[in-house]
Amino acid sequence: RSLQNAMSWDIVRKLKTQRLLLSSGRVEDPESWTERRQQQSQHRYTAILKNLLQHNRVLNDGGRENLQNYRIIHHIEDEDHLAALKEC
């Protein structure tokens, strides 16, 4: 439970920071910045999925539910998930 609370707090903090960066004008090219953030998100998801699969945690310890929540929060679509599976 405390891990979920820490992750929730971290997500909120990151979203607030992103919003501040974009609204302050410190990001020169918002479209390019957003694209880079999406690529980073996909790379992180692939790494998380690979770790879960290697340690057989997807089916244990609520891994499937946590993974689904992560996909929803980070807008990981089915085609992105399939691409990540192919990399694993």
mmCIF file of N, CA and C in Angstrom:
data_model
loop_
_atom_site.group_PDB
_atom_site.id
_atom_site.type_symbol
_atom_site.label_atom_id
_atom_site.label_comp_id
_atom_site.label_asym_id
_atom_site.label_seq_id
_atom_site.Cartn_x
_atom_site.Cartn_y
_atom_site.Cartn_z
ATOM 1 N N ARG A 1 0.831 -1.204 0.000
ATOM 2 C CA ARG A 1 0.000 0.000 0.000
ATOM 3 C C ARG A 1 0.869 1.258 0.000
ATOM 4 N N SER A 2 1.928 1.249 0.795
ATOM 5 C CA SER A 2 2.793 2.433 0.855
ATOM 6 C C SER A 2 3.515 2.658 -0.471
ATOM 7 N N LEU A 3 3.821 1.568 -1.192
ATOM 8 C CA LEU A 3 4.447 1.716 -2.506
ATOM 9 C C LEU A 3 3.494 2.430 -3.461
ATOM 10 N N GLN A 4 2.229 2.046 -3.440
ATOM 11 C CA GLN A 4 1.249 2.701 -4.300
ATOM 12 C C GLN A 4 1.104 4.170 -3.942
ATOM 13 N N ASN A 5 1.106 4.489 -2.663
ATOM 14 C CA ASN A 5 1.019 5.888 -2.238
ATOM 15 C C ASN A 5 2.222 6.678 -2.724
ATOM 16 N N ALA A 6 3.394 6.087 -2.616
ATOM 17 C CA ALA A 6 4.612 6.775 -3.076
ATOM 18 C C ALA A 6 4.576 6.985 -4.580
ATOM 19 N N MET A 7 4.109 5.978 -5.317
ATOM 20 C CA MET A 7 4.021 6.113 -6.771
ATOM 21 C C MET A 7 3.005 7.179 -7.153
ATOM 22 N N SER A 8 1.877 7.220 -6.468
ATOM 23 C CA SER A 8 0.853 8.233 -6.753
ATOM 24 C C SER A 8 1.402 9.628 -6.498
ATOM 25 N N TRP A 9 2.083 9.796 -5.379
ATOM 26 C CA TRP A 9 2.661 11.094 -5.056
ATOM 27 C C TRP A 9 3.679 11.498 -6.115
ATOM 28 N N ASP A 10 4.503 10.552 -6.550
ATOM 29 C CA ASP A 10 5.525 10.828 -7.554
ATOM 30 C C ASP A 10 4.888 11.236 -8.882
ATOM 31 N N ILE A 11 3.824 10.573 -9.270
ATOM 32 C CA ILE A 11 3.147 10.913 -10.527
ATOM 33 C C ILE A 11 2.570 12.314 -10.457
ATOM 34 N N VAL A 12 1.910 12.642 -9.364
ATOM 35 C CA VAL A 12 1.333 13.980 -9.214
ATOM 36 C C VAL A 12 2.429 15.038 -9.250
ATOM 37 N N ARG A 13 3.530 14.778 -8.572
ATOM 38 C CA ARG A 13 4.648 15.727 -8.552
ATOM 39 C C ARG A 13 5.188 15.954 -9.963
ATOM 40 N N LYS A 14 5.357 14.872 -10.705
ATOM 41 C CA LYS A 14 5.886 14.991 -12.067
ATOM 42 C C LYS A 14 4.928 15.744 -12.975
ATOM 43 N N LEU A 15 3.644 15.477 -12.849
ATOM 44 C CA LEU A 15 2.664 16.177 -13.682
ATOM 45 C C LEU A 15 2.640 17.671 -13.378
ATOM 46 N N LYS A 16 2.730 18.023 -12.103
ATOM 47 C CA LYS A 16 2.765 19.443 -11.735
ATOM 48 C C LYS A 16 4.016 20.121 -12.298
ATOM 49 N N THR A 17 5.152 19.428 -12.234
ATOM 50 C CA THR A 17 6.398 19.972 -12.768
ATOM 51 C C THR A 17 6.304 20.160 -14.274
ATOM 52 N N GLN A 18 5.733 19.187 -14.969
ATOM 53 C CA GLN A 18 5.575 19.299 -16.421
ATOM 54 C C GLN A 18 4.677 20.476 -16.780
ATOM 55 N N ARG A 19 3.581 20.601 -16.068
ATOM 56 C CA ARG A 19 2.648 21.701 -16.333
ATOM 57 C C ARG A 19 3.336 23.047 -16.111
ATOM 58 N N LEU A 20 4.111 23.155 -15.057
ATOM 59 C CA LEU A 20 4.830 24.392 -14.763
ATOM 60 C C LEU A 20 5.841 24.714 -15.862
ATOM 61 N N LEU A 21 6.588 23.708 -16.311
ATOM 62 C CA LEU A 21 7.564 23.921 -17.381
ATOM 63 C C LEU A 21 6.891 24.410 -18.663
ATOM 64 N N LEU A 22 5.796 23.784 -19.028
ATOM 65 C CA LEU A 22 5.105 24.164 -20.259
ATOM 66 C C LEU A 22 4.473 25.546 -20.150
ATOM 67 N N SER A 23 3.840 25.833 -19.032
ATOM 68 C CA SER A 23 3.142 27.117 -18.886
ATOM 69 C C SER A 23 4.102 28.289 -18.684
ATOM 70 N N SER A 24 5.303 28.021 -18.205
ATOM 71 C CA SER A 24 6.268 29.103 -17.956
ATOM 72 C C SER A 24 6.997 29.542 -19.222
ATOM 73 N N GLY A 25 6.868 28.755 -20.292
ATOM 74 C CA GLY A 25 7.549 29.103 -21.536
ATOM 75 C C GLY A 25 9.005 28.674 -21.568
ATOM 76 N N ARG A 26 9.433 27.895 -20.586
ATOM 77 C CA ARG A 26 10.831 27.451 -20.556
ATOM 78 C C ARG A 26 11.109 26.329 -21.549
ATOM 79 N N VAL A 27 10.055 25.769 -22.114
ATOM 80 C CA VAL A 27 10.203 24.732 -23.138
ATOM 81 C C VAL A 27 10.085 25.417 -24.488
ATOM 82 N N GLU A 28 11.161 25.368 -25.277
ATOM 83 C CA GLU A 28 11.188 26.084 -26.551
ATOM 84 C C GLU A 28 10.279 25.467 -27.609
ATOM 85 N N ASP A 29 10.245 24.138 -27.679
ATOM 86 C CA ASP A 29 9.442 23.441 -28.680
ATOM 87 C C ASP A 29 8.547 22.429 -27.964
ATOM 88 N N PRO A 30 7.337 22.844 -27.579
ATOM 89 C CA PRO A 30 6.466 21.951 -26.804
ATOM 90 C C PRO A 30 6.124 20.638 -27.520
ATOM 91 N N GLU A 31 5.974 20.668 -28.838
ATOM 92 C CA GLU A 31 5.640 19.442 -29.560
ATOM 93 C C GLU A 31 6.787 18.437 -29.502
ATOM 94 N N SER A 32 7.996 18.913 -29.737
ATOM 95 C CA SER A 32 9.170 18.038 -29.667
ATOM 96 C C SER A 32 9.360 17.519 -28.246
ATOM 97 N N TRP A 33 9.154 18.380 -27.271
ATOM 98 C CA TRP A 33 9.287 18.009 -25.867
ATOM 99 C C TRP A 33 8.286 16.911 -25.518
ATOM 100 N N THR A 34 7.046 17.074 -25.973
ATOM 101 C CA THR A 34 6.005 16.083 -25.707
ATOM 102 C C THR A 34 6.339 14.754 -26.370
ATOM 103 N N GLU A 35 6.851 14.804 -27.582
ATOM 104 C CA GLU A 35 7.234 13.582 -28.290
ATOM 105 C C GLU A 35 8.349 12.844 -27.541
ATOM 106 N N ARG A 36 9.334 13.596 -27.068
ATOM 107 C CA ARG A 36 10.433 12.976 -26.293
ATOM 108 C C ARG A 36 9.897 12.336 -25.014
ATOM 109 N N ARG A 37 8.983 13.023 -24.349
ATOM 110 C CA ARG A 37 8.391 12.486 -23.117
ATOM 111 C C ARG A 37 7.636 11.192 -23.406
ATOM 112 N N GLN A 38 6.930 11.132 -24.525
ATOM 113 C CA GLN A 38 6.202 9.917 -24.892
ATOM 114 C C GLN A 38 7.160 8.770 -25.184
ATOM 115 N N GLN A 39 8.267 9.070 -25.862
ATOM 116 C CA GLN A 39 9.274 8.041 -26.133
ATOM 117 C C GLN A 39 9.877 7.526 -24.833
ATOM 118 N N GLN A 40 10.166 8.443 -23.916
ATOM 119 C CA GLN A 40 10.715 8.037 -22.626
ATOM 120 C C GLN A 40 9.724 7.151 -21.875
ATOM 121 N N SER A 41 8.464 7.519 -21.945
ATOM 122 C CA SER A 41 7.425 6.737 -21.278
ATOM 123 C C SER A 41 7.361 5.325 -21.851
ATOM 124 N N GLN A 42 7.457 5.217 -23.176
ATOM 125 C CA GLN A 42 7.428 3.893 -23.815
ATOM 126 C C GLN A 42 8.650 3.070 -23.415
ATOM 127 N N HIS A 43 9.818 3.692 -23.360
ATOM 128 C CA HIS A 43 11.039 2.974 -22.957
ATOM 129 C C HIS A 43 10.932 2.503 -21.506
ATOM 130 N N ARG A 44 10.389 3.355 -20.636
ATOM 131 C CA ARG A 44 10.211 2.970 -19.236
ATOM 132 C C ARG A 44 9.244 1.797 -19.122
ATOM 133 N N TYR A 45 8.148 1.884 -19.866
ATOM 134 C CA TYR A 45 7.156 0.807 -19.826
ATOM 135 C C TYR A 45 7.779 -0.512 -20.276
ATOM 136 N N THR A 46 8.543 -0.467 -21.337
ATOM 137 C CA THR A 46 9.197 -1.677 -21.835
ATOM 138 C C THR A 46 10.122 -2.257 -20.767
ATOM 139 N N ALA A 47 10.874 -1.398 -20.086
ATOM 140 C CA ALA A 47 11.783 -1.867 -19.035
ATOM 141 C C ALA A 47 11.004 -2.474 -17.866
ATOM 142 N N ILE A 48 9.908 -1.845 -17.486
ATOM 143 C CA ILE A 48 9.082 -2.367 -16.389
ATOM 144 C C ILE A 48 8.504 -3.720 -16.769
ATOM 145 N N LEU A 49 7.961 -3.804 -17.983
ATOM 146 C CA LEU A 49 7.363 -5.056 -18.453
ATOM 147 C C LEU A 49 8.407 -6.171 -18.509
ATOM 148 N N LYS A 50 9.569 -5.852 -19.017
ATOM 149 C CA LYS A 50 10.650 -6.845 -19.096
ATOM 150 C C LYS A 50 11.014 -7.355 -17.711
ATOM 151 N N ASN A 51 11.112 -6.444 -16.751
ATOM 152 C CA ASN A 51 11.441 -6.824 -15.376
ATOM 153 C C ASN A 51 10.362 -7.724 -14.789
ATOM 154 N N LEU A 52 9.102 -7.355 -15.000
ATOM 155 C CA LEU A 52 8.005 -8.170 -14.477
ATOM 156 C C LEU A 52 8.008 -9.569 -15.087
ATOM 157 N N LEU A 53 8.248 -9.641 -16.376
ATOM 158 C CA LEU A 53 8.247 -10.942 -17.051
ATOM 159 C C LEU A 53 9.439 -11.803 -16.614
ATOM 160 N N GLN A 54 10.603 -11.177 -16.465
ATOM 161 C CA GLN A 54 11.793 -11.928 -16.062
ATOM 162 C C GLN A 54 11.659 -12.496 -14.652
ATOM 163 N N HIS A 55 10.960 -11.778 -13.793
ATOM 164 C CA HIS A 55 10.843 -12.207 -12.401
ATOM 165 C C HIS A 55 9.481 -12.835 -12.114
ATOM 166 N N ASN A 56 8.735 -13.120 -13.174
ATOM 167 C CA ASN A 56 7.453 -13.819 -13.057
ATOM 168 C C ASN A 56 6.497 -13.106 -12.113
ATOM 169 N N ARG A 57 6.492 -11.777 -12.146
ATOM 170 C CA ARG A 57 5.657 -11.002 -11.229
ATOM 171 C C ARG A 57 4.352 -10.523 -11.861
ATOM 172 N N VAL A 58 4.161 -10.766 -13.147
ATOM 173 C CA VAL A 58 2.939 -10.281 -13.785
ATOM 174 C C VAL A 58 1.723 -10.977 -13.182
ATOM 175 N N LEU A 59 1.833 -12.264 -12.941
ATOM 176 C CA LEU A 59 0.706 -13.014 -12.412
ATOM 177 C C LEU A 59 0.672 -13.037 -10.890
ATOM 178 N N ASN A 60 1.756 -12.660 -10.252
ATOM 179 C CA ASN A 60 1.843 -12.691 -8.790
ATOM 180 C C ASN A 60 1.770 -11.270 -8.221
ATOM 181 N N ASP A 61 1.424 -11.152 -6.970
ATOM 182 C CA ASP A 61 1.492 -9.896 -6.224
ATOM 183 C C ASP A 61 0.726 -8.751 -6.883
ATOM 184 N N GLY A 62 -0.358 -9.038 -7.587
ATOM 185 C CA GLY A 62 -1.149 -7.977 -8.208
ATOM 186 C C GLY A 62 -0.466 -7.306 -9.371
ATOM 187 N N GLY A 63 0.515 -7.962 -9.956
ATOM 188 C CA GLY A 63 1.289 -7.365 -11.041
ATOM 189 C C GLY A 63 0.453 -6.970 -12.238
ATOM 190 N N ARG A 64 -0.508 -7.811 -12.600
ATOM 191 C CA ARG A 64 -1.347 -7.528 -13.769
ATOM 192 C C ARG A 64 -2.159 -6.253 -13.547
ATOM 193 N N GLU A 65 -2.742 -6.126 -12.359
ATOM 194 C CA GLU A 65 -3.542 -4.930 -12.036
ATOM 195 C C GLU A 65 -2.668 -3.682 -12.006
ATOM 196 N N ASN A 66 -1.506 -3.784 -11.394
ATOM 197 C CA ASN A 66 -0.588 -2.648 -11.344
ATOM 198 C C ASN A 66 -0.138 -2.241 -12.738
ATOM 199 N N LEU A 67 0.130 -3.217 -13.579
ATOM 200 C CA LEU A 67 0.545 -2.943 -14.946
ATOM 201 C C LEU A 67 -0.578 -2.246 -15.718
ATOM 202 N N GLN A 68 -1.796 -2.721 -15.530
ATOM 203 C CA GLN A 68 -2.935 -2.091 -16.204
ATOM 204 C C GLN A 68 -3.118 -0.649 -15.731
ATOM 205 N N ASN A 69 -2.973 -0.415 -14.437
ATOM 206 C CA ASN A 69 -3.071 0.955 -13.913
ATOM 207 C C ASN A 69 -1.984 1.842 -14.516
ATOM 208 N N TYR A 70 -0.773 1.317 -14.622
ATOM 209 C CA TYR A 70 0.332 2.065 -15.213
ATOM 210 C C TYR A 70 0.012 2.416 -16.660
ATOM 211 N N ARG A 71 -0.540 1.449 -17.391
ATOM 212 C CA ARG A 71 -0.892 1.690 -18.798
ATOM 213 C C ARG A 71 -1.933 2.792 -18.916
ATOM 214 N N ILE A 72 -2.891 2.802 -18.026
ATOM 215 C CA ILE A 72 -3.936 3.833 -18.062
ATOM 216 C C ILE A 72 -3.340 5.201 -17.754
ATOM 217 N N ILE A 73 -2.575 5.281 -16.701
ATOM 218 C CA ILE A 73 -1.990 6.560 -16.272
ATOM 219 C C ILE A 73 -1.071 7.138 -17.337
ATOM 220 N N HIS A 74 -0.286 6.273 -17.986
ATOM 221 C CA HIS A 74 0.723 6.738 -18.939
ATOM 222 C C HIS A 74 0.294 6.603 -20.394
ATOM 223 N N HIS A 75 -0.979 6.317 -20.598
ATOM 224 C CA HIS A 75 -1.542 6.245 -21.951
ATOM 225 C C HIS A 75 -0.786 5.249 -22.835
ATOM 226 N N ILE A 76 -0.545 4.064 -22.298
ATOM 227 C CA ILE A 76 0.106 3.005 -23.056
ATOM 228 C C ILE A 76 -0.998 2.214 -23.764
ATOM 229 N N GLU A 77 -1.098 2.399 -25.070
ATOM 230 C CA GLU A 77 -2.139 1.743 -25.861
ATOM 231 C C GLU A 77 -1.756 0.287 -26.145
ATOM 232 N N ASP A 78 -2.722 -0.478 -26.676
ATOM 233 C CA ASP A 78 -2.473 -1.887 -26.967
ATOM 234 C C ASP A 78 -1.301 -2.077 -27.925
ATOM 235 N N GLU A 79 -1.225 -1.245 -28.972
ATOM 236 C CA GLU A 79 -0.121 -1.399 -29.932
ATOM 237 C C GLU A 79 1.233 -1.085 -29.281
ATOM 238 N N ASP A 80 1.259 -0.156 -28.329
ATOM 239 C CA ASP A 80 2.491 0.137 -27.597
ATOM 240 C C ASP A 80 2.873 -1.046 -26.702
ATOM 241 N N HIS A 81 1.853 -1.656 -26.098
ATOM 242 C CA HIS A 81 2.077 -2.825 -25.242
ATOM 243 C C HIS A 81 2.636 -3.980 -26.067
ATOM 244 N N LEU A 82 2.056 -4.199 -27.242
ATOM 245 C CA LEU A 82 2.544 -5.279 -28.109
ATOM 246 C C LEU A 82 3.979 -5.025 -28.575
ATOM 247 N N ALA A 83 4.283 -3.768 -28.880
ATOM 248 C CA ALA A 83 5.660 -3.424 -29.265
ATOM 249 C C ALA A 83 6.619 -3.686 -28.122
ATOM 250 N N ALA A 84 6.193 -3.366 -26.899
ATOM 251 C CA ALA A 84 7.037 -3.612 -25.732
ATOM 252 C C ALA A 84 7.235 -5.119 -25.520
ATOM 253 N N LEU A 85 6.178 -5.890 -25.710
ATOM 254 C CA LEU A 85 6.316 -7.345 -25.586
ATOM 255 C C LEU A 85 7.309 -7.908 -26.596
ATOM 256 N N LYS A 86 7.301 -7.379 -27.807
ATOM 257 C CA LYS A 86 8.231 -7.856 -28.825
ATOM 258 C C LYS A 86 9.672 -7.559 -28.445
ATOM 259 N N GLU A 87 9.891 -6.426 -27.756
ATOM 260 C CA GLU A 87 11.256 -6.073 -27.319
ATOM 261 C C GLU A 87 11.721 -6.945 -26.156
ATOM 262 N N CYS A 88 10.766 -7.465 -25.402
ATOM 263 C CA CYS A 88 11.122 -8.299 -24.238
ATOM 264 C C CYS A 88 11.548 -9.663 -24.718
#
